[in-house]
CSV table of C-alpha atoms in Angstrom, one decimal:
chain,number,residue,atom,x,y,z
A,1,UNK,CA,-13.4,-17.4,-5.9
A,2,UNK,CA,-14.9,-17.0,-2.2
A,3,UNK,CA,-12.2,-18.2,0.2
A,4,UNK,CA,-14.2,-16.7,2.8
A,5,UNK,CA,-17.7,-17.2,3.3
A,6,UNK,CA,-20.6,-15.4,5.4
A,7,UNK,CA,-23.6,-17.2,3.6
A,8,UNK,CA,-26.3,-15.1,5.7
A,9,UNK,CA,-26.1,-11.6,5.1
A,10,UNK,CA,-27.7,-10.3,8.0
A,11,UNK,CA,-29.2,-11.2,11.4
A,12,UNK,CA,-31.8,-9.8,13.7
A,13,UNK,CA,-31.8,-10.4,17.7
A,14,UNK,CA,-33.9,-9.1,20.9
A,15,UNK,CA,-31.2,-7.1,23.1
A,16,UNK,CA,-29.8,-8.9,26.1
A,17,UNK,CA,-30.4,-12.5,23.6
A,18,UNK,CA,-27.6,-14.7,22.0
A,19,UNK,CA,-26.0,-13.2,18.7
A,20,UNK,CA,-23.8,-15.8,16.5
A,21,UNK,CA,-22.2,-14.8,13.6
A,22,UNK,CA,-20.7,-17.5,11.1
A,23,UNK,CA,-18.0,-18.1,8.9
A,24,UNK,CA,-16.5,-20.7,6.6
A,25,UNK,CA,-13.2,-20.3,4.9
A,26,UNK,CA,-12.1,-22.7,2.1
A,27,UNK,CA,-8.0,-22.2,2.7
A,28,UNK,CA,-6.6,-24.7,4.7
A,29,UNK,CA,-3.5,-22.2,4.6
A,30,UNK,CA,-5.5,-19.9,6.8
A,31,UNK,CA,-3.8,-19.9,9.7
A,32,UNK,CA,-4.9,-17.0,11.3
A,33,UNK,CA,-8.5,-15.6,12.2
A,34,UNK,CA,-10.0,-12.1,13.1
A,35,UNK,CA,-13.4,-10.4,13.1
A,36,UNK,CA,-14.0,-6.6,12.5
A,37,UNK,CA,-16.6,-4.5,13.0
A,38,UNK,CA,-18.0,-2.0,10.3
A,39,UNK,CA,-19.9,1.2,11.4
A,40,UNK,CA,-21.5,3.3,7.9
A,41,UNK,CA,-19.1,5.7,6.6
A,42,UNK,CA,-16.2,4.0,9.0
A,43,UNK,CA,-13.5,2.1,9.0
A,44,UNK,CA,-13.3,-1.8,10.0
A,45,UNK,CA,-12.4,-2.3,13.5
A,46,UNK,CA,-10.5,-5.0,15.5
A,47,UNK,CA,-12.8,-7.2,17.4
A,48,UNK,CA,-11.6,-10.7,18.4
A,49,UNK,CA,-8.6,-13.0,16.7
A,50,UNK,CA,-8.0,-16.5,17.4
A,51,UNK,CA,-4.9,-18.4,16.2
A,52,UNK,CA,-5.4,-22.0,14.3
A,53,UNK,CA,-4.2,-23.9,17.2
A,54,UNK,CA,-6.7,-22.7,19.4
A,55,UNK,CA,-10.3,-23.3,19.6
A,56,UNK,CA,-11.9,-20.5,21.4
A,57,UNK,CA,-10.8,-17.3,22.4
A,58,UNK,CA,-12.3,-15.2,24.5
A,59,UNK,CA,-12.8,-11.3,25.3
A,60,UNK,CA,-15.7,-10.0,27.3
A,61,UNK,CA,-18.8,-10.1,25.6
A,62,UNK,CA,-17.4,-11.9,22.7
A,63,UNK,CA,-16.0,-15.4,21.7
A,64,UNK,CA,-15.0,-17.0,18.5
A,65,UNK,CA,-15.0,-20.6,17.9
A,66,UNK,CA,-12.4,-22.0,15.4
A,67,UNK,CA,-13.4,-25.6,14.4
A,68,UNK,CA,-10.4,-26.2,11.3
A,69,UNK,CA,-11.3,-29.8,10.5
A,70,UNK,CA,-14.7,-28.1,9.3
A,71,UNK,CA,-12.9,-24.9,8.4
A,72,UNK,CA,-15.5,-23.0,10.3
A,73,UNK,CA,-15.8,-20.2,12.6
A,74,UNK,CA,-18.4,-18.7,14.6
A,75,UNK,CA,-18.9,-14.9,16.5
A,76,UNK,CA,-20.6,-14.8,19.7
A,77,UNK,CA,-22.2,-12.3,21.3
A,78,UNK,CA,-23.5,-12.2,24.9
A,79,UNK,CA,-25.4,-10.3,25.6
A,80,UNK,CA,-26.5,-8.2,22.6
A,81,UNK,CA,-26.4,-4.7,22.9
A,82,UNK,CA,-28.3,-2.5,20.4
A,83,UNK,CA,-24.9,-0.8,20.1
A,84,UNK,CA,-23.8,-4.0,18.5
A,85,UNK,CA,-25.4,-3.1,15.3
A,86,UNK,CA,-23.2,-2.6,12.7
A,87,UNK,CA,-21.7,-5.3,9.8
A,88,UNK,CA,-19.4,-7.6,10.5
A,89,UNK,CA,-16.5,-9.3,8.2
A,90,UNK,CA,-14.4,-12.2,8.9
A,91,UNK,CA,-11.6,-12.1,7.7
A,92,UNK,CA,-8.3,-14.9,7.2
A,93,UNK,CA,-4.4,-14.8,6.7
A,94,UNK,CA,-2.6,-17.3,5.5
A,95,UNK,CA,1.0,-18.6,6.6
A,96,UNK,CA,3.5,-17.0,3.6
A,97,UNK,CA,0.6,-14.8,2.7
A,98,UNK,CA,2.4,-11.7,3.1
A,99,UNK,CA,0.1,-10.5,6.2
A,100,UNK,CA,-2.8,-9.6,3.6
A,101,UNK,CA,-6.4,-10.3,5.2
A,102,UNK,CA,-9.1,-12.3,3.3
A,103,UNK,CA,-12.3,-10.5,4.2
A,104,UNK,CA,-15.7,-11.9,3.5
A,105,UNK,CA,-18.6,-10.1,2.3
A,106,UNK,CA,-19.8,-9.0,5.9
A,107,UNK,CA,-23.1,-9.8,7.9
A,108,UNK,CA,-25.1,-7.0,8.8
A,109,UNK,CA,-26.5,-7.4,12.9
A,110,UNK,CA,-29.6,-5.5,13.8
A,111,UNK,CA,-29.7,-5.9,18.0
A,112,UNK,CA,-33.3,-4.5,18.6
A,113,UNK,CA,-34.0,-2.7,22.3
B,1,UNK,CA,-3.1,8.8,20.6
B,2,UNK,CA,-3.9,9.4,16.6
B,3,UNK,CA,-5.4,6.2,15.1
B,4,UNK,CA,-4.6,5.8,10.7
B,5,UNK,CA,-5.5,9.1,9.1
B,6,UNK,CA,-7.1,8.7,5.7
B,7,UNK,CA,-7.6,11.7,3.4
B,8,UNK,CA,-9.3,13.2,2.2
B,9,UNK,CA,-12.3,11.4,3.3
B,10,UNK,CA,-14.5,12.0,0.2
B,11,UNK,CA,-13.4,12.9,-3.7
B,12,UNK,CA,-14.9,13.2,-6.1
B,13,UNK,CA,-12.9,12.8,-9.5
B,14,UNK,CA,-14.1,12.6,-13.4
B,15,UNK,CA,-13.3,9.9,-16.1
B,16,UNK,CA,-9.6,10.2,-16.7
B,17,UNK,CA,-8.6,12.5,-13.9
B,18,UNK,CA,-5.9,11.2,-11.2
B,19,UNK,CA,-7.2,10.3,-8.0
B,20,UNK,CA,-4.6,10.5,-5.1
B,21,UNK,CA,-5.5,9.1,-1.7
B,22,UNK,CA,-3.3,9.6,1.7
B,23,UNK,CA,-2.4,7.3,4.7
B,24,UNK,CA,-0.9,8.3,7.8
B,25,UNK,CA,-0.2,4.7,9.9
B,26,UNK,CA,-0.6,5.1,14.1
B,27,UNK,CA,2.3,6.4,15.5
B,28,UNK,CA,5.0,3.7,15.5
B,29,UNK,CA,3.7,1.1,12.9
B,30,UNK,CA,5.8,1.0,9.8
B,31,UNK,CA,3.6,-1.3,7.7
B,32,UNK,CA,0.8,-0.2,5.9
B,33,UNK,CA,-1.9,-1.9,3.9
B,34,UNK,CA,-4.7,-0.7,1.6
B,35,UNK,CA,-7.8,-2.8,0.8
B,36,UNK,CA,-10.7,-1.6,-1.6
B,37,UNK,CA,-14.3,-2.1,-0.4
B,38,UNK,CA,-17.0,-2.7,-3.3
B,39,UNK,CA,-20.4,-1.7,-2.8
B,40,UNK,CA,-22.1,-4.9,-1.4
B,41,UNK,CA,-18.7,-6.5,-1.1
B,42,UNK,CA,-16.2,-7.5,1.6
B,43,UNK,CA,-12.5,-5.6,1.5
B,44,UNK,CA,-10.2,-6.7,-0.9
B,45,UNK,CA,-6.2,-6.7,-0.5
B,46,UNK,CA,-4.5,-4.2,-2.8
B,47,UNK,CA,-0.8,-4.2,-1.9
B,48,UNK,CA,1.3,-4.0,1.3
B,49,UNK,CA,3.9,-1.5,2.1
B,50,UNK,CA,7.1,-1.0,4.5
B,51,UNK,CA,8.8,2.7,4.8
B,52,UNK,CA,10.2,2.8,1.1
B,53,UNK,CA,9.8,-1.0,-0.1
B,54,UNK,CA,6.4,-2.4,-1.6
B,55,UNK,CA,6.1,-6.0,0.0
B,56,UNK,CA,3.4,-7.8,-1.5
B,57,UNK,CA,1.1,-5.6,-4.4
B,58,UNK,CA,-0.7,-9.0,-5.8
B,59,UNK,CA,-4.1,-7.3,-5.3
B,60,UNK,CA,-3.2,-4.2,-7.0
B,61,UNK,CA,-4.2,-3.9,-11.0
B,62,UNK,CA,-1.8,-4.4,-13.4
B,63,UNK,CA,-2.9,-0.7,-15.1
B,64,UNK,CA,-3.3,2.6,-13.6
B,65,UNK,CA,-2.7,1.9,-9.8
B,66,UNK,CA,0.5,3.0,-7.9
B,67,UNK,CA,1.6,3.1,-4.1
B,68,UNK,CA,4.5,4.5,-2.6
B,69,UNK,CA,5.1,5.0,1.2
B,70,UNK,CA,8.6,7.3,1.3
B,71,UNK,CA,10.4,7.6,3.9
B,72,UNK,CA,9.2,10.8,5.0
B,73,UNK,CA,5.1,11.3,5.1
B,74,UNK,CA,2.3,9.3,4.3
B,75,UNK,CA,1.5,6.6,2.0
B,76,UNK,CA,0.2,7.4,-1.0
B,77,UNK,CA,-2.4,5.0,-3.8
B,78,UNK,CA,-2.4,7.2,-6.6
B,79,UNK,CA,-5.4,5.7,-9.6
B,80,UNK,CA,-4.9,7.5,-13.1
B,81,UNK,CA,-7.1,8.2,-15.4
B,82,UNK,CA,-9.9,6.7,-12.9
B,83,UNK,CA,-12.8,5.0,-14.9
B,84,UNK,CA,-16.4,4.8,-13.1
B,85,UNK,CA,-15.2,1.1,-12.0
B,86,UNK,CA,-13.3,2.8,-9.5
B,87,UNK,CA,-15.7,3.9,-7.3
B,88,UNK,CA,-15.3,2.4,-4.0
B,89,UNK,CA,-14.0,2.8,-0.7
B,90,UNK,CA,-10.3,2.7,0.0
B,91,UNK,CA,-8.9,1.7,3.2
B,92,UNK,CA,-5.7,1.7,4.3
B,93,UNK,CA,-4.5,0.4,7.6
B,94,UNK,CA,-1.6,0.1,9.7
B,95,UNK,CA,0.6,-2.2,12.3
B,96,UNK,CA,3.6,-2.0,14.3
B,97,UNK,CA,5.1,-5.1,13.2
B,98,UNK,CA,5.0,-8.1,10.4
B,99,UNK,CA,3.7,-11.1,11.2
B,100,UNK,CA,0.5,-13.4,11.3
B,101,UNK,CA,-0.3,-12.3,14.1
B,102,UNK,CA,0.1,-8.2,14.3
B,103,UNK,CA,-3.6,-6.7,14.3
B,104,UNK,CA,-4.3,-4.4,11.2
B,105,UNK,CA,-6.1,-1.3,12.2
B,106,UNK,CA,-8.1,0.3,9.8
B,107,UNK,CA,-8.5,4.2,8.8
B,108,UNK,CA,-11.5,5.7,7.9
B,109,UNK,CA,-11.5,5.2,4.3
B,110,UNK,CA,-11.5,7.4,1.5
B,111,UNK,CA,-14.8,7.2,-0.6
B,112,UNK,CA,-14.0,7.9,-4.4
B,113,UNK,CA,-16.8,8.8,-6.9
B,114,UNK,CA,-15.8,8.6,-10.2
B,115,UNK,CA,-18.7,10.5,-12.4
């Protein structure tokens, strides 16, 4: 069972252009959001977080939108950079889950020059 | 400043050898995680561990699997008698505190091949 969802597995976007990355969770424990960034043959690391009792959050060239009646969130990223290309995974805690994340399956972005 | 230390970063280990796999948190963080990445799938939670306690190993197989962070050193996932379904990458990662809102941060991975 998929309590974390990133339905399109990749996305393609002209640099200097608009890159939004979704995510739709299935928990309504999740109380906590993040996205990471994936490098090949790296580890995950710490992009963005936003809390459940915020809406937006953001942190230079990115933002997250947290909409929990739809229990959706969205990446953006403005403006691309092809150094933005790598996969990225959502990921959920819940409250009295112990700290463990909930990753999805990642989305792979391509940010072409 | 040293982010998490994973090694060794690649082994390679045949049916129904012991795999061990080693986790040095950033300096200062006492709780360490370790998540196993598929191929074509997103991290999964294996267990969760403070200096000398395991908090939360809900993720972690029944059979096989072990963790252990002592008090002195790193952590430590040991997998015996690895079968070929144990090929993935293992992450482990670290942060300073509990809590909802302490950010994870990950190491490197270890990349097992079982052959």
């Amino acid at each position: 069972d998929q309590q974390v969802k990133q339905n399109s597995p990749s996305l393609s976007v002209q640099e200097g252009r608009i890159s939004i990355l979704n995510c739709d969770y299935t928990n309504s424990m999740f109380d906590y959001f993040l996205w990471y960034k994936k490098y090949p043959a790296e580890g995950p690391t710490f992009l963005i977080s936003i809390s459940s009792i915020k809406d937006k959050n953001e942190d230079g060239r990115f933002t997250v939108f947290l909409n929990k009646s739809a229990k959706h969130l969205s990446l953006h990223i403005v403006p691309s950079q092809p150094g933005d290309s790598a996969v990225y995974f959502c990921a959920a805690s819940a409250l009295g889950g112990s700290e463990k994340l909930v990753f999805g399956k990642g989305m792979k972005l391509t940010v072409n020059p | 400043n040293a982010g998490v230390m994973q090694n060794p970063r690649h082994l390679v280990r045949r049916r129904g050898q012991e795999a061990r796999l080693r986790c040095s948190p950033m300096k200062g963080h006492s709780h360490v995680y370790w998540y196993r990445q598929l191929p074509e799938e997103g991290l999964k939670f294996m267990v969760y561990l403070q200096k000398e306690n395991i908090i939360d190993e809900s993720g972690m197989p029944k059979e096989r699997f072990s963790a252990e962070f002592p008090k002195e050193g790193p952590s430590i996932l040991r997998i015996q008698q690895v079968v070929r379904g144990d090929s993935a990458a293992y992450f482990c990662a670290s942060s300073r505190l509990a809590g909802l809102q302490e950010t994870q941060y990950f190491g490197p991975g270890t990349r097992l091949l079982v052959l």
